[in-house]
PDB file of N, CA and C in Angstrom:
ATOM      1  N   ASP A 223       8.302 -34.163   0.120  1.00  0.00           N
ATOM      2  CA  ASP A 223       8.594 -32.803  -0.272  1.00  0.00           C
ATOM      3  C   ASP A 223       8.043 -32.508  -1.659  1.00  0.00           C
ATOM      4  N   GLN A 224       7.572 -31.302  -1.815  1.00  0.00           N
ATOM      5  CA  GLN A 224       7.076 -30.874  -3.121  1.00  0.00           C
ATOM      6  C   GLN A 224       8.028 -29.834  -3.687  1.00  0.00           C
ATOM      7  N   VAL A 225       8.144 -29.822  -5.003  1.00  0.00           N
ATOM      8  CA  VAL A 225       8.975 -28.835  -5.678  1.00  0.00           C
ATOM      9  C   VAL A 225       8.055 -27.822  -6.342  1.00  0.00           C
ATOM     10  N   TRP A 226       8.296 -26.544  -6.058  1.00  0.00           N
ATOM     11  CA  TRP A 226       7.503 -25.471  -6.634  1.00  0.00           C
ATOM     12  C   TRP A 226       8.396 -24.638  -7.536  1.00  0.00           C
ATOM     13  N   LYS A 227       7.844 -24.147  -8.617  1.00  0.00           N
ATOM     14  CA  LYS A 227       8.623 -23.328  -9.547  1.00  0.00           C
ATOM     15  C   LYS A 227       8.011 -21.941  -9.638  1.00  0.00           C
ATOM     16  N   ASN A 228       8.866 -20.935  -9.642  1.00  0.00           N
ATOM     17  CA  ASN A 228       8.423 -19.566  -9.840  1.00  0.00           C
ATOM     18  C   ASN A 228       8.153 -19.340 -11.324  1.00  0.00           C
ATOM     19  N   LEU A 229       7.338 -18.356 -11.622  1.00  0.00           N
ATOM     20  CA  LEU A 229       7.053 -17.974 -13.006  1.00  0.00           C
ATOM     21  C   LEU A 229       7.682 -16.618 -13.237  1.00  0.00           C
ATOM     22  N   SER A 230       8.431 -16.486 -14.325  1.00  0.00           N
ATOM     23  CA  SER A 230       9.101 -15.236 -14.641  1.00  0.00           C
ATOM     24  C   SER A 230       8.853 -14.886 -16.100  1.00  0.00           C
ATOM     25  N   VAL A 231       8.512 -13.627 -16.349  1.00  0.00           N
ATOM     26  CA  VAL A 231       8.321 -13.114 -17.704  1.00  0.00           C
ATOM     27  C   VAL A 231       9.264 -11.926 -17.857  1.00  0.00           C
ATOM     28  N   THR A 232      10.050 -11.915 -18.936  1.00  0.00           N
ATOM     29  CA  THR A 232      11.040 -10.860 -19.132  1.00  0.00           C
ATOM     30  C   THR A 232      10.760 -10.070 -20.398  1.00  0.00           C
ATOM     31  N   PHE A 233      10.803  -8.749 -20.263  1.00  0.00           N
ATOM     32  CA  PHE A 233      10.696  -7.827 -21.391  1.00  0.00           C
ATOM     33  C   PHE A 233      12.076  -7.179 -21.529  1.00  0.00           C
ATOM     34  N   PRO A 234      12.869  -7.599 -22.529  1.00  0.00           N
ATOM     35  CA  PRO A 234      14.245  -7.103 -22.654  1.00  0.00           C
ATOM     36  C   PRO A 234      14.294  -5.595 -22.901  1.00  0.00           C
ATOM     37  N   GLY A 235      15.252  -4.938 -22.257  1.00  0.00           N
ATOM     38  CA  GLY A 235      15.450  -3.511 -22.445  1.00  0.00           C
ATOM     39  C   GLY A 235      16.135  -3.220 -23.767  1.00  0.00           C
ATOM     40  N   SER A 236      15.835  -2.052 -24.339  1.00  0.00           N
ATOM     41  CA  SER A 236      16.401  -1.700 -25.641  1.00  0.00           C
ATOM     42  C   SER A 236      17.668  -0.857 -25.528  1.00  0.00           C
ATOM     43  N   VAL A 237      17.849  -0.137 -24.419  1.00  0.00           N
ATOM     44  CA  VAL A 237      19.007   0.736 -24.262  1.00  0.00           C
ATOM     45  C   VAL A 237      19.961   0.206 -23.186  1.00  0.00           C
ATOM     46  N   HIS A 238      19.406  -0.187 -22.051  1.00  0.00           N
ATOM     47  CA  HIS A 238      20.199  -0.704 -20.923  1.00  0.00           C
ATOM     48  C   HIS A 238      19.672  -2.095 -20.527  1.00  0.00           C
ATOM     49  N   PRO A 239      19.854  -3.093 -21.373  1.00  0.00           N
ATOM     50  CA  PRO A 239      19.278  -4.415 -21.082  1.00  0.00           C
ATOM     51  C   PRO A 239      19.850  -5.065 -19.833  1.00  0.00           C
ATOM     52  N   ASP A 240      21.047  -4.643 -19.397  1.00  0.00           N
ATOM     53  CA  ASP A 240      21.665  -5.229 -18.206  1.00  0.00           C
ATOM     54  C   ASP A 240      21.117  -4.624 -16.912  1.00  0.00           C
ATOM     55  N   GLU A 241      20.342  -3.558 -17.017  1.00  0.00           N
ATOM     56  CA  GLU A 241      19.684  -2.967 -15.851  1.00  0.00           C
ATOM     57  C   GLU A 241      18.276  -3.546 -15.783  1.00  0.00           C
ATOM     58  N   ILE A 242      17.974  -4.226 -14.677  1.00  0.00           N
ATOM     59  CA  ILE A 242      16.722  -4.984 -14.571  1.00  0.00           C
ATOM     60  C   ILE A 242      15.828  -4.399 -13.489  1.00  0.00           C
ATOM     61  N   VAL A 243      14.599  -4.133 -13.860  1.00  0.00           N
ATOM     62  CA  VAL A 243      13.569  -3.707 -12.915  1.00  0.00           C
ATOM     63  C   VAL A 243      12.699  -4.929 -12.641  1.00  0.00           C
ATOM     64  N   ILE A 244      12.552  -5.286 -11.372  1.00  0.00           N
ATOM     65  CA  ILE A 244      11.772  -6.477 -11.014  1.00  0.00           C
ATOM     66  C   ILE A 244      10.467  -6.055 -10.359  1.00  0.00           C
ATOM     67  N   MET A 245       9.389  -6.609 -10.865  1.00  0.00           N
ATOM     68  CA  MET A 245       8.073  -6.461 -10.245  1.00  0.00           C
ATOM     69  C   MET A 245       7.665  -7.861  -9.818  1.00  0.00           C
ATOM     70  N   SER A 246       7.213  -8.016  -8.577  1.00  0.00           N
ATOM     71  CA  SER A 246       6.929  -9.373  -8.113  1.00  0.00           C
ATOM     72  C   SER A 246       5.682  -9.440  -7.242  1.00  0.00           C
ATOM     73  N   ALA A 247       5.182 -10.642  -7.142  1.00  0.00           N
ATOM     74  CA  ALA A 247       4.073 -10.978  -6.260  1.00  0.00           C
ATOM     75  C   ALA A 247       4.284 -12.432  -5.852  1.00  0.00           C
ATOM     76  N   HIS A 248       3.540 -12.887  -4.856  1.00  0.00           N
ATOM     77  CA  HIS A 248       3.683 -14.280  -4.446  1.00  0.00           C
ATOM     78  C   HIS A 248       2.335 -15.002  -4.483  1.00  0.00           C
ATOM     79  N   LEU A 249       2.448 -16.278  -4.760  1.00  0.00           N
ATOM     80  CA  LEU A 249       1.292 -17.171  -4.783  1.00  0.00           C
ATOM     81  C   LEU A 249       1.540 -18.190  -3.682  1.00  0.00           C
ATOM     82  N   ASP A 250       0.590 -18.354  -2.771  1.00  0.00           N
ATOM     83  CA  ASP A 250       0.851 -19.286  -1.679  1.00  0.00           C
ATOM     84  C   ASP A 250      -0.430 -19.838  -1.094  1.00  0.00           C
ATOM     85  N   SER A 251      -0.253 -20.650  -0.080  1.00  0.00           N
ATOM     86  CA  SER A 251      -1.338 -21.194   0.737  1.00  0.00           C
ATOM     87  C   SER A 251      -2.348 -22.024  -0.042  1.00  0.00           C
ATOM     88  N   ILE A 252      -1.967 -23.240  -0.339  1.00  0.00           N
ATOM     89  CA  ILE A 252      -2.922 -24.156  -0.956  1.00  0.00           C
ATOM     90  C   ILE A 252      -3.563 -25.003   0.131  1.00  0.00           C
ATOM     91  N   SER A 253      -4.726 -25.528  -0.149  1.00  0.00           N
ATOM     92  CA  SER A 253      -5.414 -26.394   0.804  1.00  0.00           C
ATOM     93  C   SER A 253      -5.018 -27.841   0.557  1.00  0.00           C
ATOM     94  N   GLY A 254      -4.673 -28.518   1.630  1.00  0.00           N
ATOM     95  CA  GLY A 254      -4.344 -29.925   1.509  1.00  0.00           C
ATOM     96  C   GLY A 254      -5.582 -30.802   1.626  1.00  0.00           C
ATOM     97  N   ASP A 255      -6.589 -30.302   2.352  1.00  0.00           N
ATOM     98  CA  ASP A 255      -7.815 -31.064   2.538  1.00  0.00           C
ATOM     99  C   ASP A 255      -8.935 -30.109   2.963  1.00  0.00           C
ATOM    100  N   ALA A 256     -10.105 -30.628   3.147  1.00  0.00           N
ATOM    101  CA  ALA A 256     -11.272 -29.799   3.479  1.00  0.00           C
ATOM    102  C   ALA A 256     -11.180 -29.178   4.869  1.00  0.00           C
ATOM    103  N   TYR A 257     -10.331 -29.724   5.730  1.00  0.00           N
ATOM    104  CA  TYR A 257     -10.224 -29.209   7.098  1.00  0.00           C
ATOM    105  C   TYR A 257      -9.138 -28.135   7.243  1.00  0.00           C
ATOM    106  N   ASN A 258      -8.265 -28.046   6.274  1.00  0.00           N
ATOM    107  CA  ASN A 258      -7.193 -27.056   6.299  1.00  0.00           C
ATOM    108  C   ASN A 258      -7.417 -26.058   5.171  1.00  0.00           C
ATOM    109  N   LEU A 259      -8.304 -25.112   5.377  1.00  0.00           N
ATOM    110  CA  LEU A 259      -8.540 -24.115   4.356  1.00  0.00           C
ATOM    111  C   LEU A 259      -7.305 -23.235   4.219  1.00  0.00           C
ATOM    112  N   ALA A 260      -7.170 -22.592   3.099  1.00  0.00           N
ATOM    113  CA  ALA A 260      -5.977 -21.795   2.808  1.00  0.00           C
ATOM    114  C   ALA A 260      -6.196 -20.343   3.214  1.00  0.00           C
ATOM    115  N   PRO A 261      -5.832 -19.977   4.445  1.00  0.00           N
ATOM    116  CA  PRO A 261      -6.110 -18.627   4.917  1.00  0.00           C
ATOM    117  C   PRO A 261      -5.365 -17.534   4.154  1.00  0.00           C
ATOM    118  N   GLY A 262      -4.249 -17.856   3.543  1.00  0.00           N
ATOM    119  CA  GLY A 262      -3.492 -16.828   2.832  1.00  0.00           C
ATOM    120  C   GLY A 262      -3.633 -16.891   1.329  1.00  0.00           C
ATOM    121  N   ALA A 263      -4.573 -17.679   0.826  1.00  0.00           N
ATOM    122  CA  ALA A 263      -4.675 -17.874  -0.613  1.00  0.00           C
ATOM    123  C   ALA A 263      -4.931 -16.583  -1.371  1.00  0.00           C
ATOM    124  N   GLU A 264      -5.683 -15.675  -0.768  1.00  0.00           N
ATOM    125  CA  GLU A 264      -5.931 -14.422  -1.466  1.00  0.00           C
ATOM    126  C   GLU A 264      -5.046 -13.309  -0.930  1.00  0.00           C
ATOM    127  N   ASP A 265      -4.086 -13.669  -0.134  1.00  0.00           N
ATOM    128  CA  ASP A 265      -3.262 -12.674   0.550  1.00  0.00           C
ATOM    129  C   ASP A 265      -2.466 -11.819  -0.425  1.00  0.00           C
ATOM    130  N   ASN A 266      -2.080 -12.307  -1.577  1.00  0.00           N
ATOM    131  CA  ASN A 266      -1.404 -11.457  -2.551  1.00  0.00           C
ATOM    132  C   ASN A 266      -2.059 -11.590  -3.919  1.00  0.00           C
ATOM    133  N   ALA A 267      -3.342 -11.894  -3.917  1.00  0.00           N
ATOM    134  CA  ALA A 267      -4.054 -12.030  -5.189  1.00  0.00           C
ATOM    135  C   ALA A 267      -4.063 -10.727  -5.968  1.00  0.00           C
ATOM    136  N   SER A 268      -4.183  -9.604  -5.285  1.00  0.00           N
ATOM    137  CA  SER A 268      -4.193  -8.323  -5.994  1.00  0.00           C
ATOM    138  C   SER A 268      -2.838  -8.057  -6.651  1.00  0.00           C
ATOM    139  N   GLY A 269      -1.753  -8.418  -5.975  1.00  0.00           N
ATOM    140  CA  GLY A 269      -0.432  -8.253  -6.576  1.00  0.00           C
ATOM    141  C   GLY A 269      -0.244  -9.164  -7.774  1.00  0.00           C
ATOM    142  N   SER A 270      -0.722 -10.386  -7.668  1.00  0.00           N
ATOM    143  CA  SER A 270      -0.626 -11.328  -8.783  1.00  0.00           C
ATOM    144  C   SER A 270      -1.458 -10.864  -9.968  1.00  0.00           C
ATOM    145  N   ALA A 271      -2.649 -10.340  -9.687  1.00  0.00           N
ATOM    146  CA  ALA A 271      -3.512  -9.814 -10.754  1.00  0.00           C
ATOM    147  C   ALA A 271      -2.868  -8.598 -11.416  1.00  0.00           C
ATOM    148  N   ALA A 272      -2.229  -7.753 -10.616  1.00  0.00           N
ATOM    149  CA  ALA A 272      -1.560  -6.568 -11.172  1.00  0.00           C
ATOM    150  C   ALA A 272      -0.430  -6.984 -12.116  1.00  0.00           C
ATOM    151  N   LEU A 273       0.311  -8.031 -11.755  1.00  0.00           N
ATOM    152  CA  LEU A 273       1.373  -8.507 -12.646  1.00  0.00           C
ATOM    153  C   LEU A 273       0.806  -9.068 -13.943  1.00  0.00           C
ATOM    154  N   LEU A 274      -0.317  -9.765 -13.859  1.00  0.00           N
ATOM    155  CA  LEU A 274      -0.956 -10.267 -15.081  1.00  0.00           C
ATOM    156  C   LEU A 274      -1.359  -9.118 -15.997  1.00  0.00           C
ATOM    157  N   GLU A 275      -1.906  -8.079 -15.415  1.00  0.00           N
ATOM    158  CA  GLU A 275      -2.301  -6.915 -16.212  1.00  0.00           C
ATOM    159  C   GLU A 275      -1.069  -6.224 -16.793  1.00  0.00           C
ATOM    160  N   ALA A 276      -0.009  -6.110 -16.005  1.00  0.00           N
ATOM    161  CA  ALA A 276       1.235  -5.523 -16.515  1.00  0.00           C
ATOM    162  C   ALA A 276       1.769  -6.341 -17.690  1.00  0.00           C
ATOM    163  N   ALA A 277       1.751  -7.658 -17.579  1.00  0.00           N
ATOM    164  CA  ALA A 277       2.223  -8.520 -18.668  1.00  0.00           C
ATOM    165  C   ALA A 277       1.402  -8.282 -19.930  1.00  0.00           C
ATOM    166  N   ARG A 278       0.115  -8.145 -19.764  1.00  0.00           N
ATOM    167  CA  ARG A 278      -0.753  -7.901 -20.923  1.00  0.00           C
ATOM    168  C   ARG A 278      -0.417  -6.559 -21.577  1.00  0.00           C
ATOM    169  N   LEU A 279      -0.235  -5.531 -20.774  1.00  0.00           N
ATOM    170  CA  LEU A 279       0.027  -4.199 -21.304  1.00  0.00           C
ATOM    171  C   LEU A 279       1.453  -4.022 -21.826  1.00  0.00           C
ATOM    172  N   PHE A 280       2.439  -4.571 -21.138  1.00  0.00           N
ATOM    173  CA  PHE A 280       3.837  -4.342 -21.475  1.00  0.00           C
ATOM    174  C   PHE A 280       4.213  -4.886 -22.844  1.00  0.00           C
ATOM    175  N   GLY A 281       3.485  -5.869 -23.337  1.00  0.00           N
ATOM    176  CA  GLY A 281       3.771  -6.424 -24.657  1.00  0.00           C
ATOM    177  C   GLY A 281       3.600  -5.410 -25.773  1.00  0.00           C
ATOM    178  N   ASN A 282       2.915  -4.307 -25.501  1.00  0.00           N
ATOM    179  CA  ASN A 282       2.675  -3.275 -26.509  1.00  0.00           C
ATOM    180  C   ASN A 282       3.702  -2.156 -26.475  1.00  0.00           C
ATOM    181  N   PHE A 283       4.688  -2.233 -25.597  1.00  0.00           N
ATOM    182  CA  PHE A 283       5.654  -1.161 -25.415  1.00  0.00           C
ATOM    183  C   PHE A 283       7.071  -1.695 -25.429  1.00  0.00           C
ATOM    184  N   SER A 284       8.027  -0.775 -25.621  1.00  0.00           N
ATOM    185  CA  SER A 284       9.432  -1.134 -25.414  1.00  0.00           C
ATOM    186  C   SER A 284       9.950  -0.252 -24.287  1.00  0.00           C
ATOM    187  N   PHE A 285      10.930  -0.750 -23.579  1.00  0.00           N
ATOM    188  CA  PHE A 285      11.465  -0.074 -22.410  1.00  0.00           C
ATOM    189  C   PHE A 285      12.974   0.033 -22.522  1.00  0.00           C
ATOM    190  N   GLU A 286      13.543   1.088 -21.950  1.00  0.00           N
ATOM    191  CA  GLU A 286      14.991   1.253 -21.972  1.00  0.00           C
ATOM    192  C   GLU A 286      15.674   0.169 -21.146  1.00  0.00           C
ATOM    193  N   ARG A 287      15.097  -0.171 -20.004  1.00  0.00           N
ATOM    194  CA  ARG A 287      15.655  -1.184 -19.112  1.00  0.00           C
ATOM    195  C   ARG A 287      14.839  -2.474 -19.217  1.00  0.00           C
ATOM    196  N   THR A 288      15.459  -3.560 -18.897  1.00  0.00           N
ATOM    197  CA  THR A 288      14.766  -4.852 -18.877  1.00  0.00           C
ATOM    198  C   THR A 288      13.775  -4.860 -17.718  1.00  0.00           C
ATOM    199  N   ILE A 289      12.593  -5.352 -17.991  1.00  0.00           N
ATOM    200  CA  ILE A 289      11.580  -5.495 -16.942  1.00  0.00           C
ATOM    201  C   ILE A 289      11.295  -6.976 -16.770  1.00  0.00           C
ATOM    202  N   ARG A 290      11.374  -7.430 -15.539  1.00  0.00           N
ATOM    203  CA  ARG A 290      11.104  -8.837 -15.235  1.00  0.00           C
ATOM    204  C   ARG A 290       9.941  -8.911 -14.249  1.00  0.00           C
ATOM    205  N   LEU A 291       8.910  -9.639 -14.634  1.00  0.00           N
ATOM    206  CA  LEU A 291       7.769  -9.893 -13.766  1.00  0.00           C
ATOM    207  C   LEU A 291       7.958 -11.282 -13.175  1.00  0.00           C
ATOM    208  N   VAL A 292       7.862 -11.393 -11.853  1.00  0.00           N
ATOM    209  CA  VAL A 292       8.103 -12.679 -11.202  1.00  0.00           C
ATOM    210  C   VAL A 292       6.965 -12.991 -10.236  1.00  0.00           C
ATOM    211  N   TRP A 293       6.380 -14.166 -10.410  1.00  0.00           N
ATOM    212  CA  TRP A 293       5.399 -14.688  -9.456  1.00  0.00           C
ATOM    213  C   TRP A 293       6.129 -15.748  -8.640  1.00  0.00           C
ATOM    214  N   PHE A 294       6.337 -15.469  -7.368  1.00  0.00           N
ATOM    215  CA  PHE A 294       6.987 -16.440  -6.487  1.00  0.00           C
ATOM    216  C   PHE A 294       5.919 -17.383  -5.951  1.00  0.00           C
ATOM    217  N   THR A 295       6.285 -18.646  -5.818  1.00  0.00           N
ATOM    218  CA  THR A 295       5.299 -19.673  -5.454  1.00  0.00           C
ATOM    219  C   THR A 295       5.151 -19.876  -3.964  1.00  0.00           C
ATOM    220  N   GLU A 296       5.763 -19.026  -3.182  1.00  0.00           N
ATOM    221  CA  GLU A 296       5.666 -19.196  -1.740  1.00  0.00           C
ATOM    222  C   GLU A 296       5.756 -17.827  -1.089  1.00  0.00           C
ATOM    223  N   HIS A 297       5.218 -17.723   0.073  1.00  0.00           N
ATOM    224  CA  HIS A 297       5.298 -16.474   0.829  1.00  0.00           C
ATOM    225  C   HIS A 297       6.754 -16.219   1.190  1.00  0.00           C
ATOM    226  N   PRO A 298       7.212 -14.963   1.116  1.00  0.00           N
ATOM    227  CA  PRO A 298       8.596 -14.678   1.494  1.00  0.00           C
ATOM    228  C   PRO A 298       8.879 -15.126   2.925  1.00  0.00           C
ATOM    229  N   THR A 299      10.052 -15.697   3.150  1.00  0.00           N
ATOM    230  CA  THR A 299      10.429 -16.126   4.492  1.00  0.00           C
ATOM    231  C   THR A 299      11.681 -15.391   4.941  1.00  0.00           C
ATOM    232  N   GLY A 300      11.873 -15.321   6.221  1.00  0.00           N
ATOM    233  CA  GLY A 300      13.067 -14.713   6.751  1.00  0.00           C
ATOM    234  C   GLY A 300      13.035 -13.200   6.806  1.00  0.00           C
ATOM    235  N   LEU A 301      11.878 -12.595   6.603  1.00  0.00           N
ATOM    236  CA  LEU A 301      11.784 -11.137   6.650  1.00  0.00           C
ATOM    237  C   LEU A 301      11.545 -10.662   8.063  1.00  0.00           C
ATOM    238  N   ILE A 302      12.089  -9.540   8.375  1.00  0.00           N
ATOM    239  CA  ILE A 302      11.823  -8.911   9.667  1.00  0.00           C
ATOM    240  C   ILE A 302      10.891  -7.750   9.401  1.00  0.00           C
ATOM    241  N   LEU A 303       9.704  -7.815   9.970  1.00  0.00           N
ATOM    242  CA  LEU A 303       8.707  -6.756   9.737  1.00  0.00           C
ATOM    243  C   LEU A 303       8.597  -5.852  10.929  1.00  0.00           C
TER     244      LEU A 303
END
């Protein structure tokens, strides 16, 4: 078994710090070998890139509510689509 850790960046709110807005994306599908390519590796790359850009920009601002950016290390499971 492998242990994966999520990455979270928090920008504390100045007026309502206990109210949290979450923006998230997922990182998944690694290749174990040359025969098992990672079909979902770019499946949420745009969301992950958007969070990186948000992190870069948000450092220049303050927000009334806490903003938390979260990169999950696995595709969401248990969802009904």
